[in-house]
mmCIF file with all atom_site columns, C-alpha atoms in Angstrom:
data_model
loop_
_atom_site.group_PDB
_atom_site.id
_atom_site.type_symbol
_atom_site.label_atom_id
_atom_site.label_alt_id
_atom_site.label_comp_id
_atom_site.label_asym_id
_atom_site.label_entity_id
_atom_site.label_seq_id
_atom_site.pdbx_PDB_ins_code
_atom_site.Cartn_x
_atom_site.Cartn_y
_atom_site.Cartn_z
_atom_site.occupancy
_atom_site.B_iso_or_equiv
_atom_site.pdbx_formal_charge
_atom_site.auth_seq_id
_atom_site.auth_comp_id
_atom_site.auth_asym_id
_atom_site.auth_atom_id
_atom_site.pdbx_PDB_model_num
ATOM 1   C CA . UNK D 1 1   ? -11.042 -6.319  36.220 1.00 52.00 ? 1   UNK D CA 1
ATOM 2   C CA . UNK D 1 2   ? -13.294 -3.073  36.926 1.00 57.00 ? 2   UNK D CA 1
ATOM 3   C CA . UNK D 1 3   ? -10.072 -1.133  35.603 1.00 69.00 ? 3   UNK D CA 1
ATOM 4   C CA . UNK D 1 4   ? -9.854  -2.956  32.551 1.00 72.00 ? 4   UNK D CA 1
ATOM 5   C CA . UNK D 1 5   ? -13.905 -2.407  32.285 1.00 81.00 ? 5   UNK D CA 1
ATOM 6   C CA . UNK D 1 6   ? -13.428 1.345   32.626 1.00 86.00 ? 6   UNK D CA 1
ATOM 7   C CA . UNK D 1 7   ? -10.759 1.516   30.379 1.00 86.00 ? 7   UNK D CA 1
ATOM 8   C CA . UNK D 1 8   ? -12.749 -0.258  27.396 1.00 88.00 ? 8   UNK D CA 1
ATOM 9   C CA . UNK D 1 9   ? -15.573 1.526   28.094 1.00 91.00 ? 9   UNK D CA 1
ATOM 10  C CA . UNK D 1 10  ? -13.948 4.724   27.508 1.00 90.00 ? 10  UNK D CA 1
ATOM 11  C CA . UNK D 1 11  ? -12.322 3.252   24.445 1.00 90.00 ? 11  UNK D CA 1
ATOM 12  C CA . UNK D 1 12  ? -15.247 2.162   23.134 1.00 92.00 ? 12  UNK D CA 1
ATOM 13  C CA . UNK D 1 13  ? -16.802 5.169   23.825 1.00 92.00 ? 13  UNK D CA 1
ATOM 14  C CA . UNK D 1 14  ? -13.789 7.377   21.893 1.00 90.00 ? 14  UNK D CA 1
ATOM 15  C CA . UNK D 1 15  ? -14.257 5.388   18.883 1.00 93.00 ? 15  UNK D CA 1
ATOM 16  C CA . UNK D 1 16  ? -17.624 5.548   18.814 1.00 92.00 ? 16  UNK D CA 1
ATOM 17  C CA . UNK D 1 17  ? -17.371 9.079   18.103 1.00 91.00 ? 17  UNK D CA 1
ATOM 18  C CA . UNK D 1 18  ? -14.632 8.811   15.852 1.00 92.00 ? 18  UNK D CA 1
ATOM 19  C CA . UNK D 1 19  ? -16.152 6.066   13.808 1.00 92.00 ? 19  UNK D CA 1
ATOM 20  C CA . UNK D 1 20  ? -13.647 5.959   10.846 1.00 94.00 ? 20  UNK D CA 1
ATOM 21  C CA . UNK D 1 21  ? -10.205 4.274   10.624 1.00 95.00 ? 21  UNK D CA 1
ATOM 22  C CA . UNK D 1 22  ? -7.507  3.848   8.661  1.00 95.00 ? 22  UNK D CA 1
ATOM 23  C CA . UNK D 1 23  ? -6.980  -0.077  8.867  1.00 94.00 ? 23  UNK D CA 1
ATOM 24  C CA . UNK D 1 24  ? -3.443  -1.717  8.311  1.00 92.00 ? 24  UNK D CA 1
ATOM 25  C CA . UNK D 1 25  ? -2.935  -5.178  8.326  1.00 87.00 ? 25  UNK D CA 1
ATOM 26  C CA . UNK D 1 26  ? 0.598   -6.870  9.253  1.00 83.00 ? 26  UNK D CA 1
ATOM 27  C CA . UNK D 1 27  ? 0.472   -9.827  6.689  1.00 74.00 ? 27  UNK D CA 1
ATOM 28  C CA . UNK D 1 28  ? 2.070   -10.459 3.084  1.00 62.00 ? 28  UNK D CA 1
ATOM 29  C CA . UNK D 1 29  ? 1.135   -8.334  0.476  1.00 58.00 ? 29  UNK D CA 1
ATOM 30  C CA . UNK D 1 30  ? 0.052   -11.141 -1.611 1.00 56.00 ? 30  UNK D CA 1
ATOM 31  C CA . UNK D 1 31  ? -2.945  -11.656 0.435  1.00 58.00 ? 31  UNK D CA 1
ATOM 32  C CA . UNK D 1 32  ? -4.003  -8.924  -1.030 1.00 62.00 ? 32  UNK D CA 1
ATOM 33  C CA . UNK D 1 33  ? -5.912  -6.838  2.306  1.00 76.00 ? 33  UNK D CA 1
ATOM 34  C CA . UNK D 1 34  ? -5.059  -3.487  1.142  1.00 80.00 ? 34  UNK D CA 1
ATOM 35  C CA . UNK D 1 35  ? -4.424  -0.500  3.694  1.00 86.00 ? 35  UNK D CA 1
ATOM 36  C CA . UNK D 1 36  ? -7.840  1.704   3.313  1.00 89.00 ? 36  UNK D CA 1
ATOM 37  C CA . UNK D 1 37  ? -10.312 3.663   5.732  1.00 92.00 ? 37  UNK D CA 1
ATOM 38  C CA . UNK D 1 38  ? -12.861 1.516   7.417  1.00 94.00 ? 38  UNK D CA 1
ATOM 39  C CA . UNK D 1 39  ? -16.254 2.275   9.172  1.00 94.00 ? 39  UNK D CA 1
ATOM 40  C CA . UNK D 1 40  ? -16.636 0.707   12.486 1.00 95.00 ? 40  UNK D CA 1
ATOM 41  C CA . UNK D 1 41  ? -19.599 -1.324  12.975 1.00 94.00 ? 41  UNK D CA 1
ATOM 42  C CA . UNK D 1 42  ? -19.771 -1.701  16.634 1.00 93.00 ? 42  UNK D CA 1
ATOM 43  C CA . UNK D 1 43  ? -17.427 -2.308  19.594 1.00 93.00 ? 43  UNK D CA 1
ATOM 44  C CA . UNK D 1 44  ? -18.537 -4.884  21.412 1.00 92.00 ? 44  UNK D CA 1
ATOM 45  C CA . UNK D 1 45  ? -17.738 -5.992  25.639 1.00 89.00 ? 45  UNK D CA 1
ATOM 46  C CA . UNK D 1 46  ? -15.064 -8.089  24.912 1.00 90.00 ? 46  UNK D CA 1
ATOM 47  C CA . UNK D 1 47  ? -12.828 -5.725  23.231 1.00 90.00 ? 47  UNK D CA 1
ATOM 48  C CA . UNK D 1 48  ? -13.539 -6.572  19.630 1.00 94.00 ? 48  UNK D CA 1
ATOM 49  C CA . UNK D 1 49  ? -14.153 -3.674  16.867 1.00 96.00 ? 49  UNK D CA 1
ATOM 50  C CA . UNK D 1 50  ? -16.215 -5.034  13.706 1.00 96.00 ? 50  UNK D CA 1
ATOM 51  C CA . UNK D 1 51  ? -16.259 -3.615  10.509 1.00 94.00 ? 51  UNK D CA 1
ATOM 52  C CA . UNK D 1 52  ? -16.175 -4.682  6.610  1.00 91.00 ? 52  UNK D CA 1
ATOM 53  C CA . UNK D 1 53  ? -12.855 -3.815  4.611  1.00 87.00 ? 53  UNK D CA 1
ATOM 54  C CA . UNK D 1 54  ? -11.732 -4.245  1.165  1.00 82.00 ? 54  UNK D CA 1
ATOM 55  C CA . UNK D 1 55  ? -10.656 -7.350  -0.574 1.00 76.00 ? 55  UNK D CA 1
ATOM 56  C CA . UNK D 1 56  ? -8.910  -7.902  -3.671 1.00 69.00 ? 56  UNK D CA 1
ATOM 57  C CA . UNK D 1 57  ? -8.399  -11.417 -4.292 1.00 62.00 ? 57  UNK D CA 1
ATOM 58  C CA . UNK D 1 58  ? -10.081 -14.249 -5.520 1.00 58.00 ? 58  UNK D CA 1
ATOM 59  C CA . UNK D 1 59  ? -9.352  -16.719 -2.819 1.00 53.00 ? 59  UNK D CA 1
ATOM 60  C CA . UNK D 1 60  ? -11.268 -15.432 0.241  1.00 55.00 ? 60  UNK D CA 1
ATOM 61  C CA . UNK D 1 61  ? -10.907 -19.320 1.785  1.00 53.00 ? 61  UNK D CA 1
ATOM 62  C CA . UNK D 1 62  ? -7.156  -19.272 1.278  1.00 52.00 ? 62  UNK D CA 1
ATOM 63  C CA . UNK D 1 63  ? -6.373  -16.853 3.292  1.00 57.00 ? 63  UNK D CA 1
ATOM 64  C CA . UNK D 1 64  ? -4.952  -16.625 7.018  1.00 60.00 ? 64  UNK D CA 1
ATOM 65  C CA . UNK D 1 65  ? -8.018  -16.618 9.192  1.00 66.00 ? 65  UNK D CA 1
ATOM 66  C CA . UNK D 1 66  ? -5.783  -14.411 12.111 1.00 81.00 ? 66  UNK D CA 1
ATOM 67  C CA . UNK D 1 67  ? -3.447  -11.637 11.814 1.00 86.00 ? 67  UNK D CA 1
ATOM 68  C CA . UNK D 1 68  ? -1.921  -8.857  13.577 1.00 90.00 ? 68  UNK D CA 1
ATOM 69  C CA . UNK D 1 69  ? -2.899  -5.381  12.296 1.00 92.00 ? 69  UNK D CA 1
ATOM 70  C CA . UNK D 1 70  ? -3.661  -2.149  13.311 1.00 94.00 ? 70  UNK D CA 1
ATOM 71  C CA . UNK D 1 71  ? -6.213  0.594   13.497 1.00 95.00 ? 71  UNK D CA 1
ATOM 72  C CA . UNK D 1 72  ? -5.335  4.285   13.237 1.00 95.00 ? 72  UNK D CA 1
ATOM 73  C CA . UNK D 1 73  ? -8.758  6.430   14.204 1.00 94.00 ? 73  UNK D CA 1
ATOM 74  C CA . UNK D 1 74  ? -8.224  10.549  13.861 1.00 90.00 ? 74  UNK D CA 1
ATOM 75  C CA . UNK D 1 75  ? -11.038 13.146  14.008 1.00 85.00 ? 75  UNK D CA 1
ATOM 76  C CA . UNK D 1 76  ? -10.175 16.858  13.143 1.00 82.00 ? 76  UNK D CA 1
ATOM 77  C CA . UNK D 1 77  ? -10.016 19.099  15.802 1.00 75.00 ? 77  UNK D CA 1
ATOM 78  C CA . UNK D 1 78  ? -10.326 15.957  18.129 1.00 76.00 ? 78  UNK D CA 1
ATOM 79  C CA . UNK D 1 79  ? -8.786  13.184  19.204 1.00 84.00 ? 79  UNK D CA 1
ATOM 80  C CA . UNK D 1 80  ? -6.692  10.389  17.612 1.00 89.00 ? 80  UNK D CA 1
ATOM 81  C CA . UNK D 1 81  ? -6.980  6.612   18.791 1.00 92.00 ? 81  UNK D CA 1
ATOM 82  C CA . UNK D 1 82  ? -4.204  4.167   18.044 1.00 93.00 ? 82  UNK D CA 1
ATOM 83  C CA . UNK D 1 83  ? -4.712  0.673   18.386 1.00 94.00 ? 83  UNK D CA 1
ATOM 84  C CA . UNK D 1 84  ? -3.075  -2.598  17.748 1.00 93.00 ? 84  UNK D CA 1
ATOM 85  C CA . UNK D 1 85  ? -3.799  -6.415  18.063 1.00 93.00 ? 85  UNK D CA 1
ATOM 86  C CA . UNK D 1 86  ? -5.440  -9.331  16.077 1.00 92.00 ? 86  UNK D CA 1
ATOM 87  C CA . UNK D 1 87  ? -7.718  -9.213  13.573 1.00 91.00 ? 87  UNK D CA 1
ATOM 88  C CA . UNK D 1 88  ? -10.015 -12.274 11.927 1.00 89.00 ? 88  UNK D CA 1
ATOM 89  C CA . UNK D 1 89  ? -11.482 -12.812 9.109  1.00 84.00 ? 89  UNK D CA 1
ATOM 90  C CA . UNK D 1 90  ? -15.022 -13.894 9.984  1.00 84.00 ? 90  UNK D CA 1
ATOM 91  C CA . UNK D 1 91  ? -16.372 -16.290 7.562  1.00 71.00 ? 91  UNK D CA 1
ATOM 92  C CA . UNK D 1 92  ? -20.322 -15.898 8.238  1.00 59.00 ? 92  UNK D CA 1
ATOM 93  C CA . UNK D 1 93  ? -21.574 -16.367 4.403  1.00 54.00 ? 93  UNK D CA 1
ATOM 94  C CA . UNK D 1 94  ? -24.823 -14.504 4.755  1.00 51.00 ? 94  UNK D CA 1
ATOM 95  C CA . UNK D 1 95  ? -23.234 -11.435 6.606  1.00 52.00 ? 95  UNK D CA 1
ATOM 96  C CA . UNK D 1 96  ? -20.274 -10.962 3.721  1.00 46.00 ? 96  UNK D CA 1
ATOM 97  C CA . UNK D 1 97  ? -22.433 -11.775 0.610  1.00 49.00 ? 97  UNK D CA 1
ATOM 98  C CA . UNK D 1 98  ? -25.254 -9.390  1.683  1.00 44.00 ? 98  UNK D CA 1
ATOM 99  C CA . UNK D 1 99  ? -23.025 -6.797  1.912  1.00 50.00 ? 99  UNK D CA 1
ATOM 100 C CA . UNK D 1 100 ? -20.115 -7.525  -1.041 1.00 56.00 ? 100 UNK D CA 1
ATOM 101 C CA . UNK D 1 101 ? -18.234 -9.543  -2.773 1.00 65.00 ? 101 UNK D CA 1
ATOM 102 C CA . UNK D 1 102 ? -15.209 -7.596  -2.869 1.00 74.00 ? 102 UNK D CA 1
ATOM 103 C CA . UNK D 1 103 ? -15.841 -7.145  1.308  1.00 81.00 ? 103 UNK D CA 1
ATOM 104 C CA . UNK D 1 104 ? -14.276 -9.259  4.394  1.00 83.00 ? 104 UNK D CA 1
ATOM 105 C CA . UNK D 1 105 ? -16.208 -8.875  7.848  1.00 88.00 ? 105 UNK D CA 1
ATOM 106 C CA . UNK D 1 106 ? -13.341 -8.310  10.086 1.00 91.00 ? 106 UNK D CA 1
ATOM 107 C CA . UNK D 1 107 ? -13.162 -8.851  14.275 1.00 93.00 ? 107 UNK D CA 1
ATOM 108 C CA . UNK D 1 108 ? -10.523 -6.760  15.711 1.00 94.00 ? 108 UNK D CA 1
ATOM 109 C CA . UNK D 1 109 ? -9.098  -7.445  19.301 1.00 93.00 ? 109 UNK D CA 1
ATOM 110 C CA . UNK D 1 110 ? -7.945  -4.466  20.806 1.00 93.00 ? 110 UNK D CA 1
ATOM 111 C CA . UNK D 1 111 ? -4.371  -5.903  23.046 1.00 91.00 ? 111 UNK D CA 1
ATOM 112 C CA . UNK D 1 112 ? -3.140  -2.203  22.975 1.00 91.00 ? 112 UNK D CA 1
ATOM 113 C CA . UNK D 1 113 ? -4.109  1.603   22.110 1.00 90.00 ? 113 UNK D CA 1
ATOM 114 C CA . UNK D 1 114 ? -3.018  5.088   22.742 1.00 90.00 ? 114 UNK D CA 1
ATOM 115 C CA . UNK D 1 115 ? -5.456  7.652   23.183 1.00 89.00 ? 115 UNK D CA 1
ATOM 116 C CA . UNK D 1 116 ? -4.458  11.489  22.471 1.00 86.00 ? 116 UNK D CA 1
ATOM 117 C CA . UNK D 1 117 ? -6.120  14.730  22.882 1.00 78.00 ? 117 UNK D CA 1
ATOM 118 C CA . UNK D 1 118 ? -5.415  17.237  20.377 1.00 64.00 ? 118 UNK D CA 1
ATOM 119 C CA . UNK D 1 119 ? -4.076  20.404  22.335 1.00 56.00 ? 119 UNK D CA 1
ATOM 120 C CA . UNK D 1 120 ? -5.779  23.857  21.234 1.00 50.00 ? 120 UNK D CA 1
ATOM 121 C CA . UNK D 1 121 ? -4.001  25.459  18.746 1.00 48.00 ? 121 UNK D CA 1
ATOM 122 C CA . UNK D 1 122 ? -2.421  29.155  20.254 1.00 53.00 ? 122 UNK D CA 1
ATOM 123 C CA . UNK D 1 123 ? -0.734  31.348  18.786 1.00 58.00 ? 123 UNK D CA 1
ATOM 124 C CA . UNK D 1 124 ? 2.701   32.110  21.323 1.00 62.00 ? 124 UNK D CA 1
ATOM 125 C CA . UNK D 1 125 ? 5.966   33.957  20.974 1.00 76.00 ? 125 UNK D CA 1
ATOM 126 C CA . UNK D 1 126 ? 8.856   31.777  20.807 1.00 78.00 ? 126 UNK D CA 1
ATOM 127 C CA . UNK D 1 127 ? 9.747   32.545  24.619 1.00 77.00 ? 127 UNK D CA 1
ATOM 128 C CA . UNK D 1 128 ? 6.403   30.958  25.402 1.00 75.00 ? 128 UNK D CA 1
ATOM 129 C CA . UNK D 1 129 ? 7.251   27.892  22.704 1.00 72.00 ? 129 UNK D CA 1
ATOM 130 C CA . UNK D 1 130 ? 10.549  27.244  24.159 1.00 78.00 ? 130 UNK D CA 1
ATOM 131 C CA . UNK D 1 131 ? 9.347   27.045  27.894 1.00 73.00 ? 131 UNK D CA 1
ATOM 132 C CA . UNK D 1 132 ? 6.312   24.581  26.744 1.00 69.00 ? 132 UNK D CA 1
ATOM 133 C CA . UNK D 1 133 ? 9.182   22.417  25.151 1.00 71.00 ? 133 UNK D CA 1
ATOM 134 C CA . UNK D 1 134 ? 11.434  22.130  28.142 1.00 71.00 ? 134 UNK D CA 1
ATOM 135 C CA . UNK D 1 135 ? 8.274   21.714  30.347 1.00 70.00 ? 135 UNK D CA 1
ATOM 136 C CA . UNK D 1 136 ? 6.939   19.104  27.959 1.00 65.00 ? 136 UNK D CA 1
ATOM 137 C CA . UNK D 1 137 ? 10.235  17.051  27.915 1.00 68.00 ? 137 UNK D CA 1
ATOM 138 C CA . UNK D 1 138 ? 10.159  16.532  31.904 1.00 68.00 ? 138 UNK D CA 1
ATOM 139 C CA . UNK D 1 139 ? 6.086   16.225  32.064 1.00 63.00 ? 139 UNK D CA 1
ATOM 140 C CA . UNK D 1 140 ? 3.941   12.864  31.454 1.00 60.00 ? 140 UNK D CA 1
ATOM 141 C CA . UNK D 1 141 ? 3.409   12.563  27.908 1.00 58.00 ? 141 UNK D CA 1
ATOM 142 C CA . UNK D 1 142 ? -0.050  13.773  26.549 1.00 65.00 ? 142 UNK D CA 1
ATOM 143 C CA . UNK D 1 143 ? -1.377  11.048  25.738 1.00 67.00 ? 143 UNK D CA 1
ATOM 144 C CA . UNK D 1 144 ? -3.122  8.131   27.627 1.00 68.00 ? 144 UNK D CA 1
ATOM 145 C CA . UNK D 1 145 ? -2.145  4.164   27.017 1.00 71.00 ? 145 UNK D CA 1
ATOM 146 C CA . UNK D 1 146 ? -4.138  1.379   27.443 1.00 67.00 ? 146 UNK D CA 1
ATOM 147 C CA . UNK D 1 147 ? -2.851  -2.281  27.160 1.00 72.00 ? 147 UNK D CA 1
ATOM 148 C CA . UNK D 1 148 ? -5.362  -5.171  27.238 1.00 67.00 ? 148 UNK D CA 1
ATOM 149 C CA . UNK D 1 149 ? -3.326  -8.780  27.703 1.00 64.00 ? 149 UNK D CA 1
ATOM 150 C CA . UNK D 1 150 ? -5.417  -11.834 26.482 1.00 57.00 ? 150 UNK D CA 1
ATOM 151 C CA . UNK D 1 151 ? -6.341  -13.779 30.340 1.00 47.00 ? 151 UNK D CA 1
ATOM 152 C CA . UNK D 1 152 ? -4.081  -16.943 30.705 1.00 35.00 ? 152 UNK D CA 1
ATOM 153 C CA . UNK D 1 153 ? -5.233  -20.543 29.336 1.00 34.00 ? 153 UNK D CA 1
ATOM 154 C CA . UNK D 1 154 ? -4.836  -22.711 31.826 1.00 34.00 ? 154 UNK D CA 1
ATOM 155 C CA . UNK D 1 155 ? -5.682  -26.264 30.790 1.00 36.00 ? 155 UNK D CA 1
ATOM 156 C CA . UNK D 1 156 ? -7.103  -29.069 33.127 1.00 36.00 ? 156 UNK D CA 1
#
């Protein structure tokens, strides 16, 4: 558990600087939640990234209330932050209308995410560029993975 706390923490640390997405959901097309860059809202303790994203439709109460999708944060120079899981549609009236019509609050559960740190860009001769290759190939990879399981139901 105090693993799992650290790990979020630095997550939700990482996006916090990042703030912006690119946000991909994993459902029909005809539901009509388009691909597009998000700002988050918060991150809160239980894994959960909020933020508003576009919506095209008409019928906001048709649609599927869960979904898997993904979130794809980058900053220049920085870091990039991959992470998928579920996302729901949250259907608090006076949150969605204050902001827009065309707008969906969406809750995000973070189940798994991939952390990587640019490397500095330098400028080598191809001897140099070769040996980082073969090194790379037999190193760990650079980048850091995170999974996040939902805990186990266990009915009484």
């Amino acid at each position: 558990m105090l693993t799992r706390d650290k790990k979020l923490r630095f997550l939700q640390k990482k996006i916090g600087e990042i703030k912006i997405a690119m946000f991909k959901a994993e459902i029909d097309p005809l539901l009509q939640l388009p691909n597009n860059i998000i700002s988050t809202l918060k991150t809160d303790d239980e894994g959960h990234i909020w933020f508003f994203t576009a919506y095209k439709g008409k019928f906001k109460r048709a649609i599927i209330h869960s979904f898997p999708a993904c979130l794809e944060f980058y900053q220049k120079g920085g870091a990039r932050i991959y992470t998928s899981g579920k996302a729901d549609i949250m259907q608090d009236d006076t949150i969605s209308n204050s902001f827009n019509n065309n707008n969906v609050l969406i809750r995000f559960k973070i189940m798994h995410a991939k952390y990587f740190k640019n490397r500095s860009l330098t400028y080598s001769c191809l001897k140099t560029r070769v040996k980082d290759l073969f090194t790379n190939l037999f190193s760990s990879p650079n980048y850091r993975e995170f999974d996040f399981p939902e805990p186990f139901m266990q009915t009484t």
